[in-house]
Coordinates of C-alpha atoms in Angstrom, one line a residue:
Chain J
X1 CA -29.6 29.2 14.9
X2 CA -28.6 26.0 13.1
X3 CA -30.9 23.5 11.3
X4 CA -32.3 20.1 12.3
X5 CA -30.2 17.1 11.0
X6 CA -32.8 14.2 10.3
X7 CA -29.7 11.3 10.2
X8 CA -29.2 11.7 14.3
X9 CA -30.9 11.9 17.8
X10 CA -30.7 15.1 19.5
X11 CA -32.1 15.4 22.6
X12 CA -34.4 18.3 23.4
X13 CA -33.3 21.9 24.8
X14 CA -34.6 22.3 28.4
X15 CA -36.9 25.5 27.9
X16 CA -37.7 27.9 24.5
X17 CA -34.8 29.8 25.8
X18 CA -31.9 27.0 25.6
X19 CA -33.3 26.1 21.9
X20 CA -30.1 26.5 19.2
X21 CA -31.9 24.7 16.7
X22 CA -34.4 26.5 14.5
X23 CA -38.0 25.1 15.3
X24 CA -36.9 22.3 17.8
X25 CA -39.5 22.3 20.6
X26 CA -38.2 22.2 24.0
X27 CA -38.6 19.2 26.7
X28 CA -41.0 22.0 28.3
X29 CA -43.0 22.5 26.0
X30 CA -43.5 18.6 25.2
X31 CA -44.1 18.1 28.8
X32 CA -46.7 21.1 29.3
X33 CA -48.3 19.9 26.2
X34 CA -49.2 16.6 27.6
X35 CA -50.3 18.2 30.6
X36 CA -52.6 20.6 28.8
X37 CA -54.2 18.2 26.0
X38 CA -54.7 15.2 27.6
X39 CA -54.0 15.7 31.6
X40 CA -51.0 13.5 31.3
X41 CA -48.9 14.4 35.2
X42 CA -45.6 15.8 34.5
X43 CA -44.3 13.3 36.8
X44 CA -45.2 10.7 34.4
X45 CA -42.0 12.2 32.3
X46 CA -39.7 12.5 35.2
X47 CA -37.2 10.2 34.0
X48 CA -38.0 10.7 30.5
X49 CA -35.5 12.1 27.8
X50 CA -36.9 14.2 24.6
X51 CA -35.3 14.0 21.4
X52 CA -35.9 14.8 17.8
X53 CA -34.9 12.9 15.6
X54 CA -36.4 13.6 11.5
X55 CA -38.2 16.9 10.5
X56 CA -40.5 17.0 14.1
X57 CA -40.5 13.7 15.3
X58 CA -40.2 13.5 18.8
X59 CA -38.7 10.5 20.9
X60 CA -39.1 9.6 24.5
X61 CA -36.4 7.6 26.0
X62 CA -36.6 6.7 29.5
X63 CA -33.2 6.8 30.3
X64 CA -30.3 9.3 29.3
X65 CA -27.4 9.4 26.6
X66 CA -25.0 11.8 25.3
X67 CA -26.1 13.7 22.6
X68 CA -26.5 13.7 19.7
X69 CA -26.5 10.2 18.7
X70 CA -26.1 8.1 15.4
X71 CA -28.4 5.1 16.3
X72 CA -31.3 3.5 14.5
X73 CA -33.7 3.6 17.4
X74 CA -33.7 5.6 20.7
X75 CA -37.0 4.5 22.7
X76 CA -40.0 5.3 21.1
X77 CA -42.1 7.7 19.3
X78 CA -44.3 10.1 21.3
X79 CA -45.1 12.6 19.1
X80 CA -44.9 14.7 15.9
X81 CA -44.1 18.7 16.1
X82 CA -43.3 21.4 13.6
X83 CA -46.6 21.7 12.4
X84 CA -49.6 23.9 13.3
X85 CA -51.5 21.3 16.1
X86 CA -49.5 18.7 17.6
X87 CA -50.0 15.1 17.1
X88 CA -49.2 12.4 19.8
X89 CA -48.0 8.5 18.3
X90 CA -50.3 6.3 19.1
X91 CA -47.7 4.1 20.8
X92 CA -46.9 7.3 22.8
X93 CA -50.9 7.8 23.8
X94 CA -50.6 3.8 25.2
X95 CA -47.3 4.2 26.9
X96 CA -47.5 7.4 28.6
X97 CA -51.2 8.6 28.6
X98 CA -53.1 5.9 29.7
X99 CA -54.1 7.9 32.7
X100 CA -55.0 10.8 30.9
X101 CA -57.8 13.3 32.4
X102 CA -58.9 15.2 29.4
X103 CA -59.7 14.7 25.9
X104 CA -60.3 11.2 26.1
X105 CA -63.6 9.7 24.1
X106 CA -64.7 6.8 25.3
X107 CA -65.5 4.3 22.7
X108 CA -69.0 1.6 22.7
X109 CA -67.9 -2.0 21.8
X110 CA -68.9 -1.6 18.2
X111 CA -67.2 1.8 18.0
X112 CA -63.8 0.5 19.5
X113 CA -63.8 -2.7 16.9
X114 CA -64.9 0.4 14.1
X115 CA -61.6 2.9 15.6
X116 CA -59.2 -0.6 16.0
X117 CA -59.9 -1.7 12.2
X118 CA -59.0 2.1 10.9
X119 CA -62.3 3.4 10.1
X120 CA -63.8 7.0 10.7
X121 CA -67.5 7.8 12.1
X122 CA -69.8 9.9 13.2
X123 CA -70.1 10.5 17.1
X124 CA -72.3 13.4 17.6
X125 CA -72.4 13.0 21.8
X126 CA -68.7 14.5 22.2
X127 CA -68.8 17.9 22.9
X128 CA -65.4 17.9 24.1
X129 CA -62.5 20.2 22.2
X130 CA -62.2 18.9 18.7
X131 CA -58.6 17.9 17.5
X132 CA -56.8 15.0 18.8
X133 CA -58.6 12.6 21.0
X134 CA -57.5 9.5 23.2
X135 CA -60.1 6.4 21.9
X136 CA -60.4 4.2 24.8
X137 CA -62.6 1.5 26.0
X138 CA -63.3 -0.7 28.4
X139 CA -61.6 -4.2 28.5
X140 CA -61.6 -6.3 31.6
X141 CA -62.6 -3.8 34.1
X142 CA -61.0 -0.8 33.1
X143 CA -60.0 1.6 30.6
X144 CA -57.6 1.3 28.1
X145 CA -56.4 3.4 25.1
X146 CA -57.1 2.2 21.9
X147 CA -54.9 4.6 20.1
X148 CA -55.4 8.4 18.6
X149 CA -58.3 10.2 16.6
X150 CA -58.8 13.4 15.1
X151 CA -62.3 15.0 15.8
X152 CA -64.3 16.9 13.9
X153 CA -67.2 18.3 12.9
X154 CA -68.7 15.3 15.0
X155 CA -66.6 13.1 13.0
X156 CA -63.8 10.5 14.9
X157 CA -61.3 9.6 12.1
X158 CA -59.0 6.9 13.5
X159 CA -55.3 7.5 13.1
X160 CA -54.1 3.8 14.0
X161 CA -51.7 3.3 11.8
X162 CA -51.9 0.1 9.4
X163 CA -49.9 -1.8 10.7
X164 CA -51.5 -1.4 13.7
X165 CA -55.1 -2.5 12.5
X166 CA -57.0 -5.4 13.0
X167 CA -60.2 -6.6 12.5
X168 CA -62.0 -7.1 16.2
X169 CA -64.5 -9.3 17.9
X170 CA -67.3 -6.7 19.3
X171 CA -67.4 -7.7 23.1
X172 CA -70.9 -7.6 24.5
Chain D
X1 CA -29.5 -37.2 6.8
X2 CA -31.4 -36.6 9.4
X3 CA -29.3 -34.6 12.3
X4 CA -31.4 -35.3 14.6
X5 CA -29.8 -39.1 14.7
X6 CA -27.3 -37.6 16.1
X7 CA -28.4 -37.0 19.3
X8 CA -30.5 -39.4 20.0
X9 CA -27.7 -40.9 22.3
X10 CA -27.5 -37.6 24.4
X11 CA -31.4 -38.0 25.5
X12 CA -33.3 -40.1 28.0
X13 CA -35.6 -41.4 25.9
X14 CA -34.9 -41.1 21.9
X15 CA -38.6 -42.5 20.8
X16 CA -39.9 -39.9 22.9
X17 CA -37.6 -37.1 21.2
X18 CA -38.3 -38.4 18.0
X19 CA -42.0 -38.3 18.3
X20 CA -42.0 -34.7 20.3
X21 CA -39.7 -33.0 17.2
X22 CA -42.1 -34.6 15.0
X23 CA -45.3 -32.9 16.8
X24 CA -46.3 -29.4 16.0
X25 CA -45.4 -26.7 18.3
X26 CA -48.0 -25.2 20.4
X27 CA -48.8 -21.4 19.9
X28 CA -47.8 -20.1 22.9
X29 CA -47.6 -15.9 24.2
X30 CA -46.0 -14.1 26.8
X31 CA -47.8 -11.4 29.2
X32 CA -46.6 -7.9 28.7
X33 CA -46.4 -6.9 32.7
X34 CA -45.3 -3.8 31.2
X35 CA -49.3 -3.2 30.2
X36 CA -51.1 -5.1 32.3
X37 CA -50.7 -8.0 35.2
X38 CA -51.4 -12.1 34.4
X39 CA -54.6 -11.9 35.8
X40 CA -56.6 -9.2 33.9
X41 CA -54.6 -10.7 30.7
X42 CA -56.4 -13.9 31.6
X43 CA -59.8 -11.8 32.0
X44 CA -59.8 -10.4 28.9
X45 CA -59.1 -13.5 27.2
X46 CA -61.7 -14.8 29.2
X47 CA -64.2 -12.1 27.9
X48 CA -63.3 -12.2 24.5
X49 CA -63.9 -16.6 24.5
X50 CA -60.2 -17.1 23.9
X51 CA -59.3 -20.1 24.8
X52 CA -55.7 -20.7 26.5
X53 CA -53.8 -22.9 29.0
X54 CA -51.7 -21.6 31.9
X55 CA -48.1 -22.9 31.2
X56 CA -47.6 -25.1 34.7
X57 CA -43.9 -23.4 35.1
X58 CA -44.3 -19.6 34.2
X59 CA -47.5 -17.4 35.1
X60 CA -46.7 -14.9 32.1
X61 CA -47.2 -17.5 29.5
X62 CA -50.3 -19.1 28.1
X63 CA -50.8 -21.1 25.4
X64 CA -53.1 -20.7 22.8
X65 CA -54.4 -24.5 21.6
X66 CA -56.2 -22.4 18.9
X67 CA -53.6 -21.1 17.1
X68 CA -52.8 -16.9 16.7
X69 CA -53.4 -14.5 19.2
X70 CA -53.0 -11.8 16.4
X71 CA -56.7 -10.3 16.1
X72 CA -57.7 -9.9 19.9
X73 CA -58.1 -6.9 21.9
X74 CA -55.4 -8.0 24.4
X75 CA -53.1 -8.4 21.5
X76 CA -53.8 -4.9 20.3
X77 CA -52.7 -3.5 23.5
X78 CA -49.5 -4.7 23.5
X79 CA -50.6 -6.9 26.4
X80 CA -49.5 -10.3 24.7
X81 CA -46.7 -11.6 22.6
X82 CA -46.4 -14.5 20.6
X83 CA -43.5 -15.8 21.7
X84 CA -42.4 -19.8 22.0
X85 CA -41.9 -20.9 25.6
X86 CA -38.4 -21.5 25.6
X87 CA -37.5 -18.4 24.1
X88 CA -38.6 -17.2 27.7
X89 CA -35.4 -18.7 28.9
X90 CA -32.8 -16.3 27.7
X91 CA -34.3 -12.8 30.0
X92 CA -35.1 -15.2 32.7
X93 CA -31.4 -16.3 32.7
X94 CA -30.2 -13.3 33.0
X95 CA -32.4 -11.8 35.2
X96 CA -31.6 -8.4 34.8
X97 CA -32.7 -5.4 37.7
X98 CA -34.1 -2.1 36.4
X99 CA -31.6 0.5 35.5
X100 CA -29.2 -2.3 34.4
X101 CA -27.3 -1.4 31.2
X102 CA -27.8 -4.0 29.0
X103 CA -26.9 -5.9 25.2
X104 CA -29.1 -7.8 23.0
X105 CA -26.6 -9.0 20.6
X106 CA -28.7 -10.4 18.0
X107 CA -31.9 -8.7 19.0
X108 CA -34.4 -8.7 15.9
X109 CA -37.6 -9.5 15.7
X110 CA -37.3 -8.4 19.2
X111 CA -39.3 -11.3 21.5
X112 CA -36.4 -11.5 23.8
X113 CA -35.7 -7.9 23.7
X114 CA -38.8 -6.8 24.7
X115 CA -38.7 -9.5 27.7
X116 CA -35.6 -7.9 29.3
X117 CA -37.0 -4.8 28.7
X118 CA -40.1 -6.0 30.4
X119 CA -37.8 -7.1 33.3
X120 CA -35.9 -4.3 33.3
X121 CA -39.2 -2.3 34.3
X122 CA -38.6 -0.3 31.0
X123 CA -35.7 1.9 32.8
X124 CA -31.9 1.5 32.4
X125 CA -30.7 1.1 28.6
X126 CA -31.4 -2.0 26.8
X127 CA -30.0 -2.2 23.5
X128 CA -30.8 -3.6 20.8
X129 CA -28.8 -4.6 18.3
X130 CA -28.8 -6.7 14.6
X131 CA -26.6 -6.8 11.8
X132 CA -29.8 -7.2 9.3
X133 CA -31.3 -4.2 9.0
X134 CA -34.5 -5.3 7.5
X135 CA -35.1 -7.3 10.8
X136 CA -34.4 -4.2 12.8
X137 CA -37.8 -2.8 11.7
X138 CA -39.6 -5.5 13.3
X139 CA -37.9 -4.7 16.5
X140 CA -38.8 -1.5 16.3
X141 CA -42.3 -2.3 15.3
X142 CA -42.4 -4.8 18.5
X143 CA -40.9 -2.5 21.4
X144 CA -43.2 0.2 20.2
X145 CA -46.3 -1.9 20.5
X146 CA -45.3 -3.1 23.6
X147 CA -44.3 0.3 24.9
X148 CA -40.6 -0.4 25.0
X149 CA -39.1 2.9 25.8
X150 CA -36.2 2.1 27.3
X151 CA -34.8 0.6 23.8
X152 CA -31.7 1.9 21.9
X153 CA -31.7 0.1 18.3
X154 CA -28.2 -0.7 16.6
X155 CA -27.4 -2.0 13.3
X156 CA -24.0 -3.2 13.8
X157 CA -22.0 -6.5 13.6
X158 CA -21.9 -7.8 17.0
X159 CA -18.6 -9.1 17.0
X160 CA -16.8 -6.0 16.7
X161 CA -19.8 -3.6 18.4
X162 CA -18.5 -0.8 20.3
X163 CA -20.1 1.3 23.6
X164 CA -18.5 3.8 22.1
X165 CA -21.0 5.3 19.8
X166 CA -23.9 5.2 22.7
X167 CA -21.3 6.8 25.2
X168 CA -21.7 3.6 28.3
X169 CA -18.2 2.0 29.2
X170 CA -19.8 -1.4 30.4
X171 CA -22.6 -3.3 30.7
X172 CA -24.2 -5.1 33.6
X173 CA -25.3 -7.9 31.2
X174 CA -25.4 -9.3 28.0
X175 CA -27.3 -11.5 26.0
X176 CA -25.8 -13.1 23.1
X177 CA -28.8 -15.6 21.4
X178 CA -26.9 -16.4 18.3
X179 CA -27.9 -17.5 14.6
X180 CA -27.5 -21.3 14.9
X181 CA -28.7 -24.3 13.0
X182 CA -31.9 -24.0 14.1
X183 CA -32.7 -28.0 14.8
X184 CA -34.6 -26.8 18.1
X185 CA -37.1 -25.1 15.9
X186 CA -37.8 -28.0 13.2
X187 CA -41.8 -28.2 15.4
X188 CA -42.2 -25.3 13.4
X189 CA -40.3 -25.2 10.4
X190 CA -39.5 -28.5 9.5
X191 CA -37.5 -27.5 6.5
X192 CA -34.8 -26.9 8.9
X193 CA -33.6 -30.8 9.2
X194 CA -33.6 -30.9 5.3
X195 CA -31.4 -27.8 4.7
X196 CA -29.0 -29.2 7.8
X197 CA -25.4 -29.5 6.7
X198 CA -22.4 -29.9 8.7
X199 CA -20.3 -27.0 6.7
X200 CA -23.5 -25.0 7.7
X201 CA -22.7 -25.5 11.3
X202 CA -18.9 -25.2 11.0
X203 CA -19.9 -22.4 9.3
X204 CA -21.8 -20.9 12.1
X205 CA -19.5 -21.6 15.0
X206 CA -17.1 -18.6 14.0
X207 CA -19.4 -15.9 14.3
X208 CA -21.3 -18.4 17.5
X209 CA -18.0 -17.6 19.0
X210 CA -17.2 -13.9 18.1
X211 CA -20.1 -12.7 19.1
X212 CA -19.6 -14.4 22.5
X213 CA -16.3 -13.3 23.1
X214 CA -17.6 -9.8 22.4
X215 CA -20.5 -9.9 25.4
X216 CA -18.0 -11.3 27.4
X217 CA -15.4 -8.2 26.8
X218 CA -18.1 -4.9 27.1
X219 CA -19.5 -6.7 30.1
X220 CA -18.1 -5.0 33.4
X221 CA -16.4 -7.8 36.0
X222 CA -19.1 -9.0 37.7
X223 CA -21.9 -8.5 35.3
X224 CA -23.1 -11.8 33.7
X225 CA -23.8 -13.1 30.3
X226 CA -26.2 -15.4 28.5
X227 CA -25.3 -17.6 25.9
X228 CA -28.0 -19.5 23.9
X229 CA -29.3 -21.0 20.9
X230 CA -32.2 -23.0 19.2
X231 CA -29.7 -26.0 18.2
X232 CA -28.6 -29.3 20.2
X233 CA -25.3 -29.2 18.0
X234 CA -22.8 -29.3 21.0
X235 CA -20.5 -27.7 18.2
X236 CA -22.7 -24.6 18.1
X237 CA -23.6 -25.2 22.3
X238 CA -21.1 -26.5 24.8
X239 CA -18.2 -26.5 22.6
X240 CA -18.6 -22.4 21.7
X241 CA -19.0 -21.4 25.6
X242 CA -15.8 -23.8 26.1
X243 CA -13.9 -21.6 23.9
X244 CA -15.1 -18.7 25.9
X245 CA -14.1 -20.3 28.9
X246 CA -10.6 -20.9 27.5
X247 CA -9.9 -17.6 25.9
X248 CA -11.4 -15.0 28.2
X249 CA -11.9 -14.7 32.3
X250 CA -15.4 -15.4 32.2
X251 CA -17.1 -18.5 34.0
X252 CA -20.1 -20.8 34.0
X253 CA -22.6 -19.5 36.5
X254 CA -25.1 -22.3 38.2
X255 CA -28.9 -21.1 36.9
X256 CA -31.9 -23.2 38.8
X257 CA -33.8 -23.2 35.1
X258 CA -37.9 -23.2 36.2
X259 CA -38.6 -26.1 33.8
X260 CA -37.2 -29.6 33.2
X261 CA -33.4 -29.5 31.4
X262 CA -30.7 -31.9 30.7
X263 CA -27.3 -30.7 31.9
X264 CA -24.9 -29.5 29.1
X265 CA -22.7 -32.4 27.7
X266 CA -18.7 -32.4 28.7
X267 CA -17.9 -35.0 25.6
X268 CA -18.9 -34.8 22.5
X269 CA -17.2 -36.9 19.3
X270 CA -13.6 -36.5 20.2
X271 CA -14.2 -33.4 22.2
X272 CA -13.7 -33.1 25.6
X273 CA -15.3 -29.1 27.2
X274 CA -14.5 -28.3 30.8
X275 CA -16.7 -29.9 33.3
X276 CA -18.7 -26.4 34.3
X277 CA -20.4 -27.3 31.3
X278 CA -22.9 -29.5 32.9
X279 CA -23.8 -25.8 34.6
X280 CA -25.8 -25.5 30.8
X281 CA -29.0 -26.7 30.1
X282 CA -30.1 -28.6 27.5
X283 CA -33.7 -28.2 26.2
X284 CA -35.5 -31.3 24.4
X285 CA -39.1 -31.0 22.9
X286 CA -40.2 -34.2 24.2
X287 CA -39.1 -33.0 28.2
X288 CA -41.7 -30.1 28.4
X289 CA -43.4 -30.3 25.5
X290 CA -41.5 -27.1 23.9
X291 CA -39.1 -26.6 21.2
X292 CA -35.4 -27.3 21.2
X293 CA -33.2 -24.5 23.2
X294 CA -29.4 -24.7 24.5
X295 CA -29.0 -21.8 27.6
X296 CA -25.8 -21.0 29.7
X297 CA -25.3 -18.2 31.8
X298 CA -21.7 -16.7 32.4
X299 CA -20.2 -14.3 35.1
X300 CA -17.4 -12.0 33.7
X301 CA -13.9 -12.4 36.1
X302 CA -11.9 -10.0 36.8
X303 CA -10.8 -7.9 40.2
X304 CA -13.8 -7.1 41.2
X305 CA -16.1 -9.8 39.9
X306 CA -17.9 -10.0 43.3
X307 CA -18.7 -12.0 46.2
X308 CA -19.5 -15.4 44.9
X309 CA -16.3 -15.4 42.9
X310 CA -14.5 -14.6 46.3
X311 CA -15.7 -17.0 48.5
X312 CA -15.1 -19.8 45.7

């Protein structure tokens, strides 16, 4: 087996069984894991290509490309492996999950404009799995992802990154 | 002085050019249809008391007579953009159809990016590329709050860019929106009329015209591509896409712009340009109530350039 190179793109075996780099997950493993957190339809990756590129950082890009690639950028991040529980981007959450069936809390006004600016809380009424959660609220009719938080111990701690944040009007 | 002097012979009206450059620009943002449709943009705007104005020639922008759309829920969801109107013009021109394969020469921050990829339905390659690779972070940081997915980011010099490394032997399109004086953009940054020098300019046209000649040769016959800029310099406009039309087989293409243009200029000082030219557009502030833009759309020749080209 040889090691991950964090300078290039190199797009995901198929299945466990194809893997010839040491701890790379495999595009069915990323796809199944959508499925079984957050309900996500495997359909929804069907033109979808997996890479890693950096220690576990996983890249969907909806097209295809030799690989591996020396490029700055190859679509966008979805979601970080190589460590004991998953985490999905919160880009990748708004892109590809916004239909998502499971594990999504849905926020209050006041909560949402709380998750948006970055700050944790206590939200005893989920009793949901714990982990990594899809915020969402609802804006002009319908749902919409807000971004991704970890829950526990009745706790949501917001993972939107700062650069991400912003201070919200609380919609009525 | 004032460059601006210059071309107040090339408009209609030069009091009402002069006044419009001296106006500040309207904040204006685009409609991500990749996240959401025009209407239930408007609705949340509408439920969060954000005021806006529909812009009369293009449903996916609004302008915002209060200023920053930068701390609203539709903002946060990647639903809006701040992007100036005539920015717009470049993706429109080009027009391109999902799975196209497709160059963003001088891509970063990424507005006009993201619009083709919007296009594009987010499918086919779009990429992205800059020379400055502190800018290419905004980019990123753009396409991924839009959900951009279909975005390959480069940090090359355009002129000499090569398929090559992303393993695609031609595009379908090309956009080449090159650094340029800037005049168009003096609503917003007036600084750029002070700092105007004609060496700047001569300056620019080189690379203007590399990076030109550089869409026009990884673009498959047939494919098309855009040529623009924020300037009314015909140095830096009519008299770069001349060049192009001179050196390489690629020709002006007619483009029915969706708001009101002047036709590019076939003279200019002791220039003459080939008479396609007037296929350009010309943008003045005062004519729509925008900034200052310069757009021309190309079709790359060849043996198999298509239809149009045959019947001509």
């Amino acid at each position: 087996m040889s090691e991950n190179d964090g300078q290039r793109f190199d797009r995901l075996p198929a299945t466990p069984a194809d893997r010839e780099v040491e701890g790379r997950a495999s595009r069915e493993e990323v796809v199944d894991w959508w499925e079984e957190r957050f309900g996500v339809d495997p359909e929804t990756f069907e033109d979808v290509t997996f890479w890693e590129k950096g220690s576990g950082k996983i890249w969907a890009f909806s097209a295809d490309l030799p690989s591996p690639i020396r490029v700055e950028g190859l679509g966008m991040t979805v979601l970080r492996t190589r460590q004991e529980h998953w985490k999905p981007t919160t880009t990748g959450v708004k892109r590809f999950a916004r239909d998502a069936t499971k594990n999504v809390i849905e926020l209050e006004p006041g909560e949402a404009s709380a998750f948006a600016a970055g700050h944790d809380q206590q939200l005893d009424r989920w009793d949901g799995d714990w982990g990594y959660l899809i915020a969402a609220h609802e804006l002009a009719g319908e749902r919409e992802p807000i971004g991704v938080g970890l829950y526990l111990h009745g706790e949501l701690r917001s993972r939107v990154p700062k650069g991400y944040q912003e201070d919200l009007a609380v919609l009525d | 002085m004032n460059p601006l002097d210059r071309y107040e012979r090339l408009v209609d009206d030069a009091e009402a050019f002069r006044d419009a450059c001296d106006r500040p620009l309207p904040s204006v943002v685009r409609v991500n249809e990749q996240r959401v449709t025009p209407e239930r943009a408007r609705r949340a705007l509408d439920e969060e008391g954000v005021e806006y104005e529909r812009v009369e020639w293009n449903d996916r922008l609004l302008r915002l007579p209060e200023g920053s759309p930068g701390t609203s829920w539709p903002y946060v969801h990647g639903w809006l953009h701040g992007q100036e109107e005539v920015s717009a013009l470049p993706a429109l021109a080009l027009d391109p159809n999902p799975g196209d394969r497709v160059w963003d020469a001088c891509a970063a921050p990424g507005s006009k990016t993201c619009h083709l990829a919007d296009l594009m339905d987010d499918s086919g390659v779009l990429i992205g590329n800059d020379n400055n690779l502190g800018r290419l972070s905004a980019l990123r940081h753009n396409a991924e709050r839009l959900g951009v997915s279909n975005l390959v980011v480069t940090n090359k010099d355009a002129r000499n860019f090569s398929l090559d490394q992303i393993g695609i032997d031609a595009l379908d399109g090309a956009v080449a929106d090159v650094p340029c004086s800037c005049e168009g953009t003096c609503r917003k940054n007036p600084d750029v009329l002070e700092k105007w020098t004609m060496n700047h300019v001569e300056g620019l046209v080189g690379v203007q015209k590399g990076i030109l000649s550089r869409a026009i040769s990884l673009t498959r016959p047939g494919g098309e591509v855009v040529y623009s800029t924020c300037t009314f310099a015909p140095e830096e406009n009519e008299a770069v896409v001349d060049h192009a039309l001179e050196t390489t087989d690629a020709e002006m293409m007619e483009w029915d712009a969706p708001l009101e243009t002047a036709p590019g200029v076939t003279e200019w000082e002791d220039q003459q340009f080939d008479e396609s030219l007037t296929k350009a557009h010309r943008v003045y502030p005062h004519q729509n109530d925008t900034g200052g833009f310069f757009v021309a759309k190309l079709r790359v020749g060849g043996a198999d350039a298509g239809d149009e080209e045959v019947e001509a």
